[in-house]
Amino acid sequence: MARLDGKIAVVTGSGSGIGETTAKLFAREGATVVLVARREETLRRVKSEIEAEGGNAVYVSADLSTLDGCEKAIGYTVDKFGRIDILVNNAGIADLHKSTVGTDDELWNKVVGINLNAVFYLCRSALKHMEKQGSGNIVNVSSIGAFGLAGAAYSSTKAAVIALTKNIAIQYAGRGIRCNSTLPGPVPTALNTPEAMQHFDPEMREITGRHLDTSLPESETIDQANAILFFACDESKAITGQYLAIDNGWTL
């Protein structure tokens, strides 16, 4: 039986990478997926591919770095379907592994805007509707970077996502609303292609690399999507306020 049969699920950053794989997996599990990202052309492609497999999807093009963009995504979902069952906060950007001193105000604010503010705005907006329903499920995608293993801005925002996740879980424990977080390790996505990594701070990469077992393989986007699905479905109905690292042991 489909594990998300009849659910309305919002997946941000669903135009590529982990978000795209998650959206397609959710659709195969019976959810109607609301795809959210900035680039309409990628959303159209993912929507078409989901429908070609027999799934259901709609999309919202929104700038999640703004409050208006976040409320647009949630508002569209509720206006169209009357509810929101699952919110996956996956959208995020890298900070090129910049050190604290090497992070200027522009980069800091850009990373905070997407990686933290958007998660907060989307959770706040969705929770208002989940409270009325008496049910809901939020999965926030953090990162092993939350352990300080990335640039200053990225690590700070991803650690804050874990704290926000636990705070929401504490507020709603026993009230039909759950909130958990996944922590992806290195995954071959647009954020860390060899071309992108050429622009990373080499000193910080070397420093953080001392604390990681880089001899181990990277995970795949489907590994991340499977973990998100676990938190989103009833198989984890007794779990809230937790985080799970999916990194093939890089941080052990």
PDB file of C-alpha atoms in Angstrom:
ATOM      1  CA  MET A   1       0.000   0.000   0.000  1.00  0.00           C
ATOM      2  CA  ALA A   2       1.222   3.501  -0.814  1.00  0.00           C
ATOM      3  CA  ARG A   3       2.640   5.025   2.350  1.00  0.00           C
ATOM      4  CA  LEU A   4       1.487   8.573   1.547  1.00  0.00           C
ATOM      5  CA  ASP A   5      -1.813   7.755  -0.099  1.00  0.00           C
ATOM      6  CA  GLY A   6      -4.021  10.847  -0.331  1.00  0.00           C
ATOM      7  CA  LYS A   7      -1.535  13.168   1.392  1.00  0.00           C
ATOM      8  CA  ILE A   8      -0.835  16.720   0.236  1.00  0.00           C
ATOM      9  CA  ALA A   9       2.920  17.274   0.424  1.00  0.00           C
ATOM     10  CA  VAL A  10       4.902  20.457  -0.195  1.00  0.00           C
ATOM     11  CA  VAL A  11       8.530  19.850  -1.172  1.00  0.00           C
ATOM     12  CA  THR A  12      10.780  22.884  -1.531  1.00  0.00           C
ATOM     13  CA  GLY A  13      13.826  22.885  -3.751  1.00  0.00           C
ATOM     14  CA  SER A  14      12.122  20.215  -5.814  1.00  0.00           C
ATOM     15  CA  GLY A  15      13.500  21.293  -9.170  1.00  0.00           C
ATOM     16  CA  SER A  16      16.674  19.233  -8.744  1.00  0.00           C
ATOM     17  CA  GLY A  17      18.758  17.080  -6.459  1.00  0.00           C
ATOM     18  CA  ILE A  18      17.362  15.723  -3.192  1.00  0.00           C
ATOM     19  CA  GLY A  19      14.143  17.696  -3.563  1.00  0.00           C
ATOM     20  CA  GLU A  20      13.399  16.334  -7.025  1.00  0.00           C
ATOM     21  CA  THR A  21      14.083  12.752  -5.980  1.00  0.00           C
ATOM     22  CA  THR A  22      11.958  13.198  -2.857  1.00  0.00           C
ATOM     23  CA  ALA A  23       9.059  14.674  -4.811  1.00  0.00           C
ATOM     24  CA  LYS A  24       9.090  11.779  -7.276  1.00  0.00           C
ATOM     25  CA  LEU A  25       9.289   9.221  -4.471  1.00  0.00           C
ATOM     26  CA  PHE A  26       6.403  10.871  -2.608  1.00  0.00           C
ATOM     27  CA  ALA A  27       4.290  10.813  -5.770  1.00  0.00           C
ATOM     28  CA  ARG A  28       5.017   7.115  -6.249  1.00  0.00           C
ATOM     29  CA  GLU A  29       3.885   6.598  -2.651  1.00  0.00           C
ATOM     30  CA  GLY A  30       0.507   8.203  -3.379  1.00  0.00           C
ATOM     31  CA  ALA A  31       0.974  11.838  -2.372  1.00  0.00           C
ATOM     32  CA  THR A  32      -0.112  14.819  -4.396  1.00  0.00           C
ATOM     33  CA  VAL A  33       3.104  16.830  -4.475  1.00  0.00           C
ATOM     34  CA  VAL A  34       3.347  20.616  -4.541  1.00  0.00           C
ATOM     35  CA  LEU A  35       6.690  21.389  -6.165  1.00  0.00           C
ATOM     36  CA  VAL A  36       8.310  24.639  -5.023  1.00  0.00           C
ATOM     37  CA  ALA A  37      11.414  26.353  -6.415  1.00  0.00           C
ATOM     38  CA  ARG A  38      12.396  29.525  -8.233  1.00  0.00           C
ATOM     39  CA  ARG A  39      12.897  28.238 -11.773  1.00  0.00           C
ATOM     40  CA  GLU A  40       9.598  27.497 -13.450  1.00  0.00           C
ATOM     41  CA  GLU A  41      11.160  25.543 -16.300  1.00  0.00           C
ATOM     42  CA  THR A  42      12.643  22.944 -13.942  1.00  0.00           C
ATOM     43  CA  LEU A  43       9.382  22.657 -12.025  1.00  0.00           C
ATOM     44  CA  ARG A  44       7.478  22.050 -15.255  1.00  0.00           C
ATOM     45  CA  ARG A  45       9.928  19.291 -16.159  1.00  0.00           C
ATOM     46  CA  VAL A  46       9.636  17.537 -12.784  1.00  0.00           C
ATOM     47  CA  LYS A  47       5.844  17.848 -12.854  1.00  0.00           C
ATOM     48  CA  SER A  48       5.713  16.284 -16.322  1.00  0.00           C
ATOM     49  CA  GLU A  49       7.986  13.427 -15.282  1.00  0.00           C
ATOM     50  CA  ILE A  50       5.865  12.700 -12.215  1.00  0.00           C
ATOM     51  CA  GLU A  51       2.688  12.700 -14.288  1.00  0.00           C
ATOM     52  CA  ALA A  52       4.308  10.442 -16.880  1.00  0.00           C
ATOM     53  CA  GLU A  53       4.733   7.869 -14.097  1.00  0.00           C
ATOM     54  CA  GLY A  54       1.057   8.223 -13.136  1.00  0.00           C
ATOM     55  CA  GLY A  55       1.611  10.535 -10.170  1.00  0.00           C
ATOM     56  CA  ASN A  56       0.005  13.832  -9.212  1.00  0.00           C
ATOM     57  CA  ALA A  57       1.896  17.116  -8.941  1.00  0.00           C
ATOM     58  CA  VAL A  58       1.416  20.855  -9.206  1.00  0.00           C
ATOM     59  CA  TYR A  59       4.033  23.543  -8.876  1.00  0.00           C
ATOM     60  CA  VAL A  60       4.570  27.000  -7.426  1.00  0.00           C
ATOM     61  CA  SER A  61       7.393  29.226  -8.614  1.00  0.00           C
ATOM     62  CA  ALA A  62       8.432  31.241  -5.552  1.00  0.00           C
ATOM     63  CA  ASP A  63      11.423  33.097  -4.161  1.00  0.00           C
ATOM     64  CA  LEU A  64      11.806  31.456  -0.778  1.00  0.00           C
ATOM     65  CA  SER A  65      14.336  34.037   0.361  1.00  0.00           C
ATOM     66  CA  THR A  66      11.350  36.323   0.979  1.00  0.00           C
ATOM     67  CA  LEU A  67       8.444  36.094   3.393  1.00  0.00           C
ATOM     68  CA  ASP A  68       6.032  36.706   0.509  1.00  0.00           C
ATOM     69  CA  GLY A  69       7.476  33.803  -1.465  1.00  0.00           C
ATOM     70  CA  CYS A  70       7.138  31.405   1.461  1.00  0.00           C
ATOM     71  CA  GLU A  71       3.575  32.440   2.219  1.00  0.00           C
ATOM     72  CA  LYS A  72       2.747  32.196  -1.477  1.00  0.00           C
ATOM     73  CA  ALA A  73       3.791  28.527  -1.522  1.00  0.00           C
ATOM     74  CA  ILE A  74       1.768  27.574   1.552  1.00  0.00           C
ATOM     75  CA  GLY A  75      -1.181  29.773   0.604  1.00  0.00           C
ATOM     76  CA  TYR A  76      -1.388  28.235  -2.867  1.00  0.00           C
ATOM     77  CA  THR A  77      -1.395  24.744  -1.383  1.00  0.00           C
ATOM     78  CA  VAL A  78      -4.162  25.432   1.127  1.00  0.00           C
ATOM     79  CA  ASP A  79      -6.275  27.393  -1.359  1.00  0.00           C
ATOM     80  CA  LYS A  80      -6.071  24.561  -3.894  1.00  0.00           C
ATOM     81  CA  PHE A  81      -6.363  21.499  -1.658  1.00  0.00           C
ATOM     82  CA  GLY A  82      -7.840  22.803   1.580  1.00  0.00           C
ATOM     83  CA  ARG A  83      -5.024  21.436   3.713  1.00  0.00           C
ATOM     84  CA  ILE A  84      -1.319  20.657   3.967  1.00  0.00           C
ATOM     85  CA  ASP A  85      -0.309  17.281   5.375  1.00  0.00           C
ATOM     86  CA  ILE A  86       3.458  17.264   4.847  1.00  0.00           C
ATOM     87  CA  LEU A  87       6.034  20.026   4.508  1.00  0.00           C
ATOM     88  CA  VAL A  88       9.572  19.136   3.422  1.00  0.00           C
ATOM     89  CA  ASN A  89      11.950  22.058   3.816  1.00  0.00           C
ATOM     90  CA  ASN A  90      14.711  21.009   1.465  1.00  0.00           C
ATOM     91  CA  ALA A  91      15.666  24.205  -0.387  1.00  0.00           C
ATOM     92  CA  GLY A  92      19.125  25.429   0.520  1.00  0.00           C
ATOM     93  CA  ILE A  93      22.299  27.008  -0.784  1.00  0.00           C
ATOM     94  CA  ALA A  94      26.003  26.519  -0.067  1.00  0.00           C
ATOM     95  CA  ASP A  95      28.426  29.146   1.246  1.00  0.00           C
ATOM     96  CA  LEU A  96      31.555  27.993  -0.622  1.00  0.00           C
ATOM     97  CA  HIS A  97      33.040  26.720   2.643  1.00  0.00           C
ATOM     98  CA  LYS A  98      33.944  30.242   3.683  1.00  0.00           C
ATOM     99  CA  SER A  99      35.530  30.728   7.081  1.00  0.00           C
ATOM    100  CA  THR A 100      34.097  33.078   9.702  1.00  0.00           C
ATOM    101  CA  VAL A 101      36.523  35.865   8.762  1.00  0.00           C
ATOM    102  CA  GLY A 102      36.060  35.109   5.081  1.00  0.00           C
ATOM    103  CA  THR A 103      32.261  35.435   5.218  1.00  0.00           C
ATOM    104  CA  ASP A 104      31.089  38.922   4.288  1.00  0.00           C
ATOM    105  CA  ASP A 105      27.700  40.369   5.207  1.00  0.00           C
ATOM    106  CA  GLU A 106      26.238  39.745   1.760  1.00  0.00           C
ATOM    107  CA  LEU A 107      27.063  36.024   1.800  1.00  0.00           C
ATOM    108  CA  TRP A 108      25.941  35.624   5.426  1.00  0.00           C
ATOM    109  CA  ASN A 109      22.565  37.240   4.783  1.00  0.00           C
ATOM    110  CA  LYS A 110      22.045  35.292   1.551  1.00  0.00           C
ATOM    111  CA  VAL A 111      22.694  31.934   3.232  1.00  0.00           C
ATOM    112  CA  VAL A 112      20.633  32.804   6.306  1.00  0.00           C
ATOM    113  CA  GLY A 113      17.790  33.984   4.058  1.00  0.00           C
ATOM    114  CA  ILE A 114      17.391  30.649   2.301  1.00  0.00           C
ATOM    115  CA  ASN A 115      18.733  28.094   4.766  1.00  0.00           C
ATOM    116  CA  LEU A 116      17.117  29.411   7.923  1.00  0.00           C
ATOM    117  CA  ASN A 117      14.637  32.244   7.383  1.00  0.00           C
ATOM    118  CA  ALA A 118      12.775  30.329   4.676  1.00  0.00           C
ATOM    119  CA  VAL A 119      12.517  27.245   6.879  1.00  0.00           C
ATOM    120  CA  PHE A 120      11.107  29.349   9.721  1.00  0.00           C
ATOM    121  CA  TYR A 121       8.655  31.244   7.494  1.00  0.00           C
ATOM    122  CA  LEU A 122       7.403  28.066   5.820  1.00  0.00           C
ATOM    123  CA  CYS A 123       7.030  26.212   9.128  1.00  0.00           C
ATOM    124  CA  ARG A 124       5.213  29.130  10.727  1.00  0.00           C
ATOM    125  CA  SER A 125       2.813  29.463   7.821  1.00  0.00           C
ATOM    126  CA  ALA A 126       2.163  25.718   7.526  1.00  0.00           C
ATOM    127  CA  LEU A 127       1.716  25.225  11.262  1.00  0.00           C
ATOM    128  CA  LYS A 128      -1.202  27.661  11.359  1.00  0.00           C
ATOM    129  CA  HIS A 129      -3.096  25.320   9.030  1.00  0.00           C
ATOM    130  CA  MET A 130      -1.828  22.121  10.649  1.00  0.00           C
ATOM    131  CA  GLU A 131      -3.082  23.370  14.016  1.00  0.00           C
ATOM    132  CA  LYS A 132      -6.577  23.777  12.586  1.00  0.00           C
ATOM    133  CA  GLN A 133      -6.420  20.291  11.061  1.00  0.00           C
ATOM    134  CA  GLY A 134      -5.036  18.750  14.224  1.00  0.00           C
ATOM    135  CA  SER A 135      -2.453  16.941  12.147  1.00  0.00           C
ATOM    136  CA  GLY A 136       0.666  17.530  10.087  1.00  0.00           C
ATOM    137  CA  ASN A 137       4.213  16.467   9.498  1.00  0.00           C
ATOM    138  CA  ILE A 138       7.305  18.600   8.896  1.00  0.00           C
ATOM    139  CA  VAL A 139      10.669  17.277   7.740  1.00  0.00           C
ATOM    140  CA  ASN A 140      13.487  19.818   7.753  1.00  0.00           C
ATOM    141  CA  VAL A 141      16.587  18.986   5.735  1.00  0.00           C
ATOM    142  CA  SER A 142      19.635  20.081   7.695  1.00  0.00           C
ATOM    143  CA  SER A 143      23.152  18.744   6.986  1.00  0.00           C
ATOM    144  CA  ILE A 144      26.165  17.166   8.639  1.00  0.00           C
ATOM    145  CA  GLY A 145      27.490  20.686   8.181  1.00  0.00           C
ATOM    146  CA  ALA A 146      25.481  21.430  11.339  1.00  0.00           C
ATOM    147  CA  PHE A 147      28.379  19.855  13.252  1.00  0.00           C
ATOM    148  CA  GLY A 148      30.652  22.693  12.078  1.00  0.00           C
ATOM    149  CA  LEU A 149      31.903  20.720   9.082  1.00  0.00           C
ATOM    150  CA  ALA A 150      31.231  23.369   6.418  1.00  0.00           C
ATOM    151  CA  GLY A 151      31.517  27.121   6.047  1.00  0.00           C
ATOM    152  CA  ALA A 152      30.567  29.419   8.903  1.00  0.00           C
ATOM    153  CA  ALA A 153      27.226  30.546   7.478  1.00  0.00           C
ATOM    154  CA  TYR A 154      26.168  27.117   6.233  1.00  0.00           C
ATOM    155  CA  SER A 155      27.102  25.372   9.475  1.00  0.00           C
ATOM    156  CA  SER A 156      25.324  28.013  11.558  1.00  0.00           C
ATOM    157  CA  THR A 157      22.086  27.835   9.600  1.00  0.00           C
ATOM    158  CA  LYS A 158      21.998  24.054   9.467  1.00  0.00           C
ATOM    159  CA  ALA A 159      22.578  23.814  13.221  1.00  0.00           C
ATOM    160  CA  ALA A 160      19.781  26.336  13.747  1.00  0.00           C
ATOM    161  CA  VAL A 161      17.460  24.160  11.646  1.00  0.00           C
ATOM    162  CA  ILE A 162      17.992  21.294  14.090  1.00  0.00           C
ATOM    163  CA  ALA A 163      17.191  23.586  17.020  1.00  0.00           C
ATOM    164  CA  LEU A 164      14.070  24.886  15.289  1.00  0.00           C
ATOM    165  CA  THR A 165      13.010  21.321  14.532  1.00  0.00           C
ATOM    166  CA  LYS A 166      13.277  20.323  18.184  1.00  0.00           C
ATOM    167  CA  ASN A 167      11.512  23.506  19.305  1.00  0.00           C
ATOM    168  CA  ILE A 168       8.549  22.817  17.013  1.00  0.00           C
ATOM    169  CA  ALA A 169       8.433  19.180  18.108  1.00  0.00           C
ATOM    170  CA  ILE A 170       8.338  20.216  21.767  1.00  0.00           C
ATOM    171  CA  GLN A 171       5.481  22.639  21.106  1.00  0.00           C
ATOM    172  CA  TYR A 172       3.321  20.082  19.297  1.00  0.00           C
ATOM    173  CA  ALA A 173       4.228  16.747  20.898  1.00  0.00           C
ATOM    174  CA  GLY A 174       1.049  14.767  21.460  1.00  0.00           C
ATOM    175  CA  ARG A 175      -1.020  17.166  19.358  1.00  0.00           C
ATOM    176  CA  GLY A 176      -0.916  15.331  16.043  1.00  0.00           C
ATOM    177  CA  ILE A 177       1.934  17.365  14.521  1.00  0.00           C
ATOM    178  CA  ARG A 178       5.450  15.975  14.196  1.00  0.00           C
ATOM    179  CA  CYS A 179       8.720  17.628  13.177  1.00  0.00           C
ATOM    180  CA  ASN A 180      11.990  15.827  12.421  1.00  0.00           C
ATOM    181  CA  SER A 181      15.180  16.559  10.526  1.00  0.00           C
ATOM    182  CA  THR A 182      17.505  14.718   8.163  1.00  0.00           C
ATOM    183  CA  LEU A 183      21.221  15.482   7.927  1.00  0.00           C
ATOM    184  CA  PRO A 184      22.593  14.581   4.514  1.00  0.00           C
ATOM    185  CA  GLY A 185      26.253  13.900   4.083  1.00  0.00           C
ATOM    186  CA  PRO A 186      27.953  14.582   0.746  1.00  0.00           C
ATOM    187  CA  VAL A 187      25.558  13.903  -2.127  1.00  0.00           C
ATOM    188  CA  PRO A 188      26.326  14.393  -5.831  1.00  0.00           C
ATOM    189  CA  THR A 189      24.091  17.414  -6.475  1.00  0.00           C
ATOM    190  CA  ALA A 190      24.576  20.837  -8.018  1.00  0.00           C
ATOM    191  CA  LEU A 191      25.796  22.193  -4.654  1.00  0.00           C
ATOM    192  CA  ASN A 192      28.978  20.150  -4.697  1.00  0.00           C
ATOM    193  CA  THR A 193      29.860  19.272  -8.276  1.00  0.00           C
ATOM    194  CA  PRO A 194      33.597  19.335  -9.054  1.00  0.00           C
ATOM    195  CA  GLU A 195      33.009  22.638 -10.846  1.00  0.00           C
ATOM    196  CA  ALA A 196      31.251  24.158  -7.835  1.00  0.00           C
ATOM    197  CA  MET A 197      33.875  22.889  -5.411  1.00  0.00           C
ATOM    198  CA  GLN A 198      36.606  24.671  -7.343  1.00  0.00           C
ATOM    199  CA  HIS A 199      35.243  27.856  -5.772  1.00  0.00           C
ATOM    200  CA  PHE A 200      35.257  26.483  -2.201  1.00  0.00           C
ATOM    201  CA  ASP A 201      37.733  27.872   0.296  1.00  0.00           C
ATOM    202  CA  PRO A 202      40.599  25.326   0.055  1.00  0.00           C
ATOM    203  CA  GLU A 203      41.879  25.982   3.573  1.00  0.00           C
ATOM    204  CA  MET A 204      38.468  25.403   5.155  1.00  0.00           C
ATOM    205  CA  ARG A 205      37.961  22.282   3.027  1.00  0.00           C
ATOM    206  CA  GLU A 206      41.237  20.914   4.321  1.00  0.00           C
ATOM    207  CA  ILE A 207      40.417  21.821   7.935  1.00  0.00           C
ATOM    208  CA  THR A 208      36.939  20.280   7.941  1.00  0.00           C
ATOM    209  CA  GLY A 209      38.205  17.271   5.994  1.00  0.00           C
ATOM    210  CA  ARG A 210      40.372  16.302   8.964  1.00  0.00           C
ATOM    211  CA  HIS A 211      37.191  15.478  10.871  1.00  0.00           C
ATOM    212  CA  LEU A 212      35.490  13.439   8.157  1.00  0.00           C
ATOM    213  CA  ASP A 213      36.130   9.946   6.840  1.00  0.00           C
ATOM    214  CA  THR A 214      36.336  10.936   3.188  1.00  0.00           C
ATOM    215  CA  SER A 215      37.425   7.428   2.203  1.00  0.00           C
ATOM    216  CA  LEU A 216      33.792   6.338   2.507  1.00  0.00           C
ATOM    217  CA  PRO A 217      31.389   6.607  -0.450  1.00  0.00           C
ATOM    218  CA  GLU A 218      28.954   9.460  -0.861  1.00  0.00           C
ATOM    219  CA  SER A 219      25.262   8.769  -0.489  1.00  0.00           C
ATOM    220  CA  GLU A 220      22.798   9.148  -3.361  1.00  0.00           C
ATOM    221  CA  THR A 221      19.759  11.408  -3.582  1.00  0.00           C
ATOM    222  CA  ILE A 222      17.492   8.365  -3.232  1.00  0.00           C
ATOM    223  CA  ASP A 223      19.133   7.540   0.109  1.00  0.00           C
ATOM    224  CA  GLN A 224      18.187  11.006   1.339  1.00  0.00           C
ATOM    225  CA  ALA A 225      14.676  10.746  -0.117  1.00  0.00           C
ATOM    226  CA  ASN A 226      14.096   7.407   1.598  1.00  0.00           C
ATOM    227  CA  ALA A 227      15.000   8.911   4.971  1.00  0.00           C
ATOM    228  CA  ILE A 228      12.702  11.870   4.366  1.00  0.00           C
ATOM    229  CA  LEU A 229       9.917   9.456   3.391  1.00  0.00           C
ATOM    230  CA  PHE A 230      10.422   7.516   6.618  1.00  0.00           C
ATOM    231  CA  PHE A 231       9.907  10.646   8.707  1.00  0.00           C
ATOM    232  CA  ALA A 232       6.960  11.731   6.527  1.00  0.00           C
ATOM    233  CA  CYS A 233       4.979   8.499   6.760  1.00  0.00           C
ATOM    234  CA  ASP A 234       3.222   6.672   9.591  1.00  0.00           C
ATOM    235  CA  GLU A 235       6.078   4.206  10.008  1.00  0.00           C
ATOM    236  CA  SER A 236       7.700   6.902  12.162  1.00  0.00           C
ATOM    237  CA  LYS A 237       4.481   8.008  13.900  1.00  0.00           C
ATOM    238  CA  ALA A 238       6.086   7.732  17.349  1.00  0.00           C
ATOM    239  CA  ILE A 239       9.122   9.819  16.381  1.00  0.00           C
ATOM    240  CA  THR A 240       9.352  13.612  16.714  1.00  0.00           C
ATOM    241  CA  GLY A 241      12.081  16.130  17.448  1.00  0.00           C
ATOM    242  CA  GLN A 242      14.832  13.842  16.154  1.00  0.00           C
ATOM    243  CA  TYR A 243      17.566  14.146  13.563  1.00  0.00           C
ATOM    244  CA  LEU A 244      19.141  11.447  11.440  1.00  0.00           C
ATOM    245  CA  ALA A 245      22.493  11.646   9.656  1.00  0.00           C
ATOM    246  CA  ILE A 246      22.507   9.933   6.268  1.00  0.00           C
ATOM    247  CA  ASP A 247      26.199  10.028   5.435  1.00  0.00           C
ATOM    248  CA  ASN A 248      27.521   6.442   5.068  1.00  0.00           C
ATOM    249  CA  GLY A 249      29.451   6.950   8.287  1.00  0.00           C
ATOM    250  CA  TRP A 250      31.402  10.072   7.316  1.00  0.00           C
ATOM    251  CA  THR A 251      30.816  11.630  10.756  1.00  0.00           C
ATOM    252  CA  LEU A 252      31.264   8.566  12.971  1.00  0.00           C
TER     253      LEU A 252
END
